[in-house]
């Protein structure tokens, strides 16, 4: 497994688990959970988190240092392309020209489902403006391909809705997205427990991003450790090539899509 | 997690993954896969594997040393109580009085489903004969409880059929078995991929035993490593306490068993 | 479909839906729901329902007439073979020598899971005593086959626990039971909604028995009608032979048990 | 159930099953299957089926008469808004000003997944041009709402991909779509077998549209009958209000989203 590195924006990572920073009890818990997760890429909601906008207040970057982590500013809380573009530009300023961003444009504040039309618009503007865009989207394979064709450097379909913990609801769409992709596909949102993260990786995705599943576990730091191992387990399992499923062990019992 | 040890027959283990020794290409691969799995308890089919019965032939125990591993002789290939009891007694002789055994009595050689009636009979004889019986069984909660009441030291229900790779088909029965058990419940059979092992552990079982999922992966040694991590991930996830599932993130959307 | 009759104990039936009589608001609702279900075989818990034991009290058979319905006395509430055998003999007396019974022996009153060992014992006694035994059991294929071999005229595995409404949790076991059976296999228990009944029939079973799903719906009579149609739909769908599942419509996308 | 009519474009229907006309062996089989399905609304691919464009060739409308059925011209085979709009206008001419259409704009000919961006564009043009637009789309709740807000008279999300037979893969998205809709939601595509149709209706949708599941069954006419009953069963089950799911029958065992 030494050579199974994850390359993003020209940089190599050992970890395929990306984590958020929201919903923790305090900055101390945030820091410990992120350390336990082994994540090297940490996403930050620019509109909700102080990364320098508010001088004199606690700054997340004091705890999650850009020297140690790749900081991935995201546009959580944006409901149209314009807000999202503006937020990315603010992040670039605050982070001294750092061009890597995670774009998310949501459809409403009840379901938090992505607005794919506004996402396409924002992605187009941002790519042309020189951003390296990782883009959160639905599991729509046509939209995923358009976002890739537009120049996004990673496409991040949901497993299920943000904060739902329902896991990978539609593995079929994710497989189709992966089959046709040439950029990394990172499952973002929906993971509720460790096995969900393993399932995502076993489908062949390049990584998993999560926040609530860790922050809202009863013991976030232990769950962060679980997720680290689950992502590694799923990745190794994918590379190892699982045994085929059968109705029973005898050679003559394939599952042929007629009953199950 | 330092203190989360798994105690079986008075001995403490770090690993909750138990592995078999069948179906590998050769003894070398067996050894490397078992090492990669981190397993400390290794089960051996006495009727199929030379552990001393056949002097002058390759002996598995030269590779999987009883000094390093807890050897768990099993009765694979037995289809009635009498054969199973006889096999356990042979194992005890070969292993110098070692009384820990894994009892399995199967119903037929096509499905490899357990014969629970013969299993109950054999367990009764073996417990009275001083064996420490770990017992493979179906996911029938009534039988599982009877086996425990009879004095078995661990009950090992299937996730799905031996060699099927279908994973944990009936998590409800497994939960019921766990809720009422006071001995370790170890899911034995059915795991096909790493996420299956994590799911078993997240249900709260004490450990997972597998063989085909590792031996019949395209790359067994890498899959053994995946399984090690998956079992640890699932265990930590169980202990960490997952977030609840919701239809969407808003507080007012529980899943209430009416639609899903 | 005219010729797709269901034959049981030498008698032909148009309906493959068997229903219970418990848990209704009153006898009037019981009667209307059973009529709406189209059921021709109605099972009655002898230990809970007056079918003549208590002279002067309302008698179910006044409402559900043996002239119109095949009355199937059952042993609900029995937790060992002896009680079950005694209950069947009482039923035979009350019903003038009627020898058709539904045997059920449960493991405990919390889960209502069958006790298969006591079930085997009771079935053996009853068959030898001249009863025509339809037998409720778990989804254990070995036990199912033993019950058939013993002379039971129909084997009735659970879809999931009595009163759980969880549907067909383990379709694999049910398929194995059906593949090896020569007597009718009737799914008994677990159905919660109409699609569950259709799924049972699509697996190839001969019929479905239910009670709670109808009696505890918000509108039992309408649900009875739904179940009638669902059982017919599932049966016709099974006979019609469904299209195969594919990842997508293109011919080259079978589902091959590696990812899903 | 007498009063449970389905109203679409001001007209009332008894049947909630809508069917296509493609993939049958010949027109005779098409006719018999549609009759057996009880469908009152029949969709026709204008670009693939002769409904008058080709004088002197067999005309589907001779078999599926507009006097008896509501003919629903669809834009199958269109991959952008312009083609779809042109096809709808051709259909309106051929059908003497008939303004009811089913819009579908697909993303590619491999997956047949909808192109939601082009679908939005086409819907906008068609609604403004006076069409009564029923619109095929993905299960994206944001897009579904936009299509409704735009003036489409029915929104038709997929259960799974056209021709896949995978059933209702993401019931959660469908529930969200239904919760927020004021126009009929009709599940279109993905149904493979009768229980899939029942599941769709149990989720609360107003109807189901299918083609391959009937036409590509081994016995299409029998499957059409199965689907008729399944849709009715699912509808009645939804209206009847199913019993809640429990781990087991005892009152104290809700399923609370922590394990399952």
Coordinates of C-alpha atoms in Angstrom, one line a residue, chain C:
Chain C
X1 CA -54.3 -17.2 -14.7
X2 CA -57.5 -19.3 -14.5
X3 CA -55.5 -22.5 -14.0
X4 CA -53.1 -21.2 -11.4
X5 CA -54.9 -22.8 -8.5
X6 CA -53.3 -23.4 -5.1
X7 CA -53.8 -26.9 -3.9
X8 CA -53.6 -27.7 -0.2
X9 CA -54.6 -30.9 1.5
X10 CA -56.4 -32.0 -1.7
X11 CA -58.5 -28.9 -1.9
X12 CA -58.2 -26.2 -4.5
X13 CA -58.1 -22.5 -3.7
X14 CA -58.2 -19.4 -5.8
X15 CA -56.6 -17.2 -3.1
X16 CA -53.1 -17.5 -2.0
X17 CA -53.6 -15.1 0.9
X18 CA -54.2 -16.7 4.3
X19 CA -55.3 -14.5 7.2
X20 CA -55.5 -14.5 10.9
X21 CA -58.3 -13.3 13.1
X22 CA -56.6 -11.6 16.0
X23 CA -56.1 -8.0 17.0
X24 CA -59.2 -6.5 15.3
X25 CA -61.4 -4.0 17.0
X26 CA -64.4 -6.3 17.1
X27 CA -65.9 -9.3 15.2
X28 CA -67.6 -7.0 12.7
X29 CA -64.3 -5.5 11.6
X30 CA -62.8 -9.0 11.6
X31 CA -65.5 -10.2 9.2
X32 CA -65.3 -7.3 6.8
X33 CA -61.5 -7.4 6.7
X34 CA -61.5 -11.1 5.9
X35 CA -64.1 -10.6 3.2
X36 CA -62.0 -7.8 1.7
X37 CA -58.9 -9.9 1.7
X38 CA -60.5 -12.6 -0.4
X39 CA -58.9 -15.2 1.8
X40 CA -60.4 -18.7 1.7
X41 CA -58.2 -20.1 4.6
X42 CA -58.6 -18.4 7.9
X43 CA -56.4 -19.3 10.9
X44 CA -57.7 -19.1 14.4
X45 CA -55.7 -19.1 17.7
X46 CA -57.5 -21.9 19.6
X47 CA -56.2 -20.7 23.0
X48 CA -57.4 -17.2 22.5
X49 CA -60.5 -17.4 20.4
X50 CA -63.8 -19.0 21.2
X51 CA -64.7 -21.6 18.6
X52 CA -67.0 -23.5 20.9
X53 CA -65.0 -24.0 24.0
X54 CA -67.0 -21.4 25.9
X55 CA -70.7 -22.0 25.3
X56 CA -72.8 -18.9 25.6
X57 CA -70.0 -16.5 24.5
X58 CA -69.6 -15.0 21.0
X59 CA -68.3 -17.7 18.7
X60 CA -66.0 -16.7 15.9
X61 CA -67.4 -19.4 13.7
X62 CA -70.7 -17.6 13.7
X63 CA -69.0 -14.9 11.8
X64 CA -66.4 -16.8 9.9
X65 CA -68.3 -19.8 8.9
X66 CA -66.6 -23.2 8.2
X67 CA -69.1 -23.6 5.4
X68 CA -67.5 -20.7 3.6
X69 CA -63.9 -20.7 4.9
X70 CA -61.3 -23.4 5.6
X71 CA -60.8 -22.9 9.3
X72 CA -57.1 -23.4 10.2
X73 CA -56.8 -23.8 14.0
X74 CA -53.4 -22.7 15.2
X75 CA -51.4 -23.1 18.4
X76 CA -50.4 -19.5 19.0
X77 CA -49.5 -19.0 22.6
X78 CA -47.8 -22.5 22.9
X79 CA -44.2 -22.5 24.1
X80 CA -43.5 -26.2 24.0
X81 CA -44.4 -29.3 22.0
X82 CA -46.8 -30.7 24.6
X83 CA -48.9 -27.7 24.8
X84 CA -49.1 -27.5 21.1
X85 CA -50.1 -31.1 20.6
X86 CA -52.8 -30.7 23.3
X87 CA -54.1 -27.6 21.6
X88 CA -54.4 -29.3 18.2
X89 CA -56.3 -32.2 19.8
X90 CA -58.7 -29.8 21.4
X91 CA -59.2 -28.1 18.1
X92 CA -59.9 -31.4 16.4
X93 CA -62.6 -32.1 18.9
X94 CA -64.2 -28.7 18.7
X95 CA -64.2 -28.9 14.9
X96 CA -65.6 -32.4 14.6
X97 CA -62.5 -34.3 13.5
X98 CA -61.1 -31.6 11.3
X99 CA -57.4 -32.6 11.0
X100 CA -55.9 -29.6 9.3
X101 CA -53.9 -27.5 11.8
X102 CA -51.2 -24.8 11.8
X103 CA -48.6 -25.7 14.3
X104 CA -46.6 -22.9 15.9
X105 CA -44.3 -23.3 18.9
X106 CA -42.7 -20.1 20.0
X107 CA -39.4 -19.6 21.8
X108 CA -40.4 -16.7 24.1
X109 CA -43.1 -14.2 24.5
X110 CA -40.8 -11.2 23.9
X111 CA -39.5 -12.0 20.4
X112 CA -42.2 -14.6 19.4
X113 CA -39.4 -16.3 17.4
X114 CA -40.2 -20.0 16.7
X115 CA -38.6 -22.7 18.9
X116 CA -37.6 -25.1 16.1
X117 CA -36.6 -28.0 18.4
X118 CA -40.0 -28.1 20.0
X119 CA -41.6 -27.5 16.7
X120 CA -39.9 -30.6 15.3
X121 CA -41.1 -32.6 18.3
X122 CA -44.7 -31.5 18.0
X123 CA -44.8 -32.0 14.2
X124 CA -43.6 -35.5 14.6
X125 CA -46.3 -36.4 17.1
X126 CA -49.0 -34.6 15.2
X127 CA -48.2 -36.2 11.8
X128 CA -48.1 -39.6 13.4
X129 CA -51.5 -38.8 15.0
X130 CA -53.1 -38.2 11.6
X131 CA -53.1 -34.4 11.6
X132 CA -52.5 -32.5 8.4
X133 CA -49.8 -30.2 9.7
X134 CA -49.0 -26.8 8.3
X135 CA -46.0 -25.6 10.3
X136 CA -44.7 -22.2 11.2
X137 CA -41.0 -22.1 11.5
X138 CA -37.9 -19.9 11.1
X139 CA -36.2 -19.4 7.7
X140 CA -33.7 -22.1 8.5
X141 CA -33.6 -24.3 5.4
X142 CA -32.4 -27.4 7.2
X143 CA -35.3 -27.3 9.6
X144 CA -37.7 -26.5 6.8
X145 CA -36.5 -29.6 4.9
X146 CA -36.8 -31.8 8.0
X147 CA -40.3 -30.7 8.7
X148 CA -41.2 -31.5 5.1
X149 CA -39.5 -34.9 5.3
X150 CA -41.4 -35.6 8.5
X151 CA -44.7 -35.3 6.6
X152 CA -45.9 -31.7 7.1
X153 CA -48.1 -30.7 4.2
X154 CA -46.9 -27.1 4.1
X155 CA -43.9 -25.3 5.6
X156 CA -44.4 -21.7 6.7
X157 CA -41.2 -19.8 7.3
X158 CA -41.2 -16.3 8.7
X159 CA -40.4 -13.2 6.6
X160 CA -39.5 -11.5 9.8
X161 CA -40.7 -11.7 13.4
X162 CA -44.4 -11.8 14.2
X163 CA -45.7 -8.3 14.6
X164 CA -42.5 -6.6 13.5
X165 CA -43.7 -5.5 10.0
X166 CA -40.1 -5.7 8.8
X167 CA -41.0 -7.6 5.6
X168 CA -38.8 -10.2 4.0
X169 CA -35.5 -9.7 5.7
X170 CA -33.7 -12.8 4.3
X171 CA -34.9 -13.5 0.8
X172 CA -31.9 -15.8 0.3
X173 CA -32.9 -18.3 2.9
X174 CA -36.5 -18.3 1.5
X175 CA -35.2 -19.0 -2.0
X176 CA -33.1 -21.9 -0.7
X177 CA -36.1 -23.3 1.1
X178 CA -38.2 -23.0 -2.0
X179 CA -35.6 -24.5 -4.3
X180 CA -35.5 -27.7 -2.3
X181 CA -39.2 -28.0 -1.3
X182 CA -41.9 -30.2 -2.8
X183 CA -44.7 -29.1 -0.5
X184 CA -46.1 -25.5 -0.6
X185 CA -44.0 -22.9 1.1
X186 CA -46.1 -20.2 2.7
X187 CA -44.5 -17.1 4.1
X188 CA -46.0 -16.5 7.5
X189 CA -45.2 -13.5 9.7
X190 CA -43.3 -10.3 9.1
X191 CA -45.3 -8.7 6.2
X192 CA -45.9 -5.1 7.1
X193 CA -47.2 -3.6 3.9
X194 CA -48.5 -4.6 0.5
X195 CA -45.2 -4.6 -1.3
X196 CA -43.8 -7.0 1.3
X197 CA -46.5 -9.5 0.3
X198 CA -45.7 -9.0 -3.4
X199 CA -42.0 -9.6 -2.7
X200 CA -42.8 -12.8 -0.9
X201 CA -44.8 -14.1 -3.9
X202 CA -42.2 -12.9 -6.4
X203 CA -39.6 -15.1 -4.6
X204 CA -41.8 -18.0 -5.6
X205 CA -43.7 -19.0 -2.5
X206 CA -47.1 -20.6 -2.7
X207 CA -48.9 -18.2 -0.5
X208 CA -48.6 -15.6 2.3
X209 CA -50.2 -15.7 5.8
X210 CA -50.6 -12.5 7.7
X211 CA -52.6 -10.9 10.6
X212 CA -51.0 -7.8 12.2
X213 CA -50.4 -6.0 8.9
X214 CA -54.1 -6.0 8.2
X215 CA -55.5 -5.7 11.7
X216 CA -53.1 -3.0 12.8
X217 CA -53.2 -0.8 9.7
X218 CA -55.0 2.5 10.2
X219 CA -57.8 1.2 8.0
X220 CA -57.8 -2.6 8.2
X221 CA -60.5 -3.3 5.6
X222 CA -58.8 -1.2 2.9
X223 CA -55.4 -2.8 3.8
X224 CA -57.1 -6.2 3.4
X225 CA -58.0 -5.3 -0.1
X226 CA -54.5 -4.0 -0.7
X227 CA -53.1 -7.3 0.4
X228 CA -55.4 -9.3 -1.8
X229 CA -54.2 -7.4 -4.8
X230 CA -50.5 -7.5 -3.7
X231 CA -50.5 -11.3 -3.4
X232 CA -52.1 -11.6 -6.8
X233 CA -49.7 -9.1 -8.3
X234 CA -46.7 -10.9 -6.8
X235 CA -47.9 -14.2 -8.0
X236 CA -48.5 -13.0 -11.5
X237 CA -45.2 -11.2 -11.6
X238 CA -43.4 -14.5 -10.5
X239 CA -45.2 -16.4 -13.3
X240 CA -44.6 -13.7 -15.8
X241 CA -40.8 -13.7 -15.3
X242 CA -39.3 -10.4 -14.5
X243 CA -36.8 -8.5 -16.7
X244 CA -33.2 -8.8 -15.4
X245 CA -31.6 -6.1 -13.4
X246 CA -28.8 -4.1 -15.0
X247 CA -26.6 -1.2 -13.9
X248 CA -28.1 0.7 -16.9
X249 CA -30.0 -0.2 -20.0
X250 CA -27.0 -0.9 -22.3
X251 CA -26.6 -4.6 -22.9
X252 CA -23.1 -4.6 -21.4
X253 CA -23.9 -3.7 -17.8
X254 CA -24.8 -6.8 -15.8
X255 CA -24.8 -6.6 -12.0
X256 CA -22.1 -9.1 -11.1
X257 CA -21.9 -9.2 -7.4
X258 CA -18.7 -7.3 -7.1
X259 CA -20.0 -3.9 -6.1
X260 CA -23.7 -4.3 -5.2

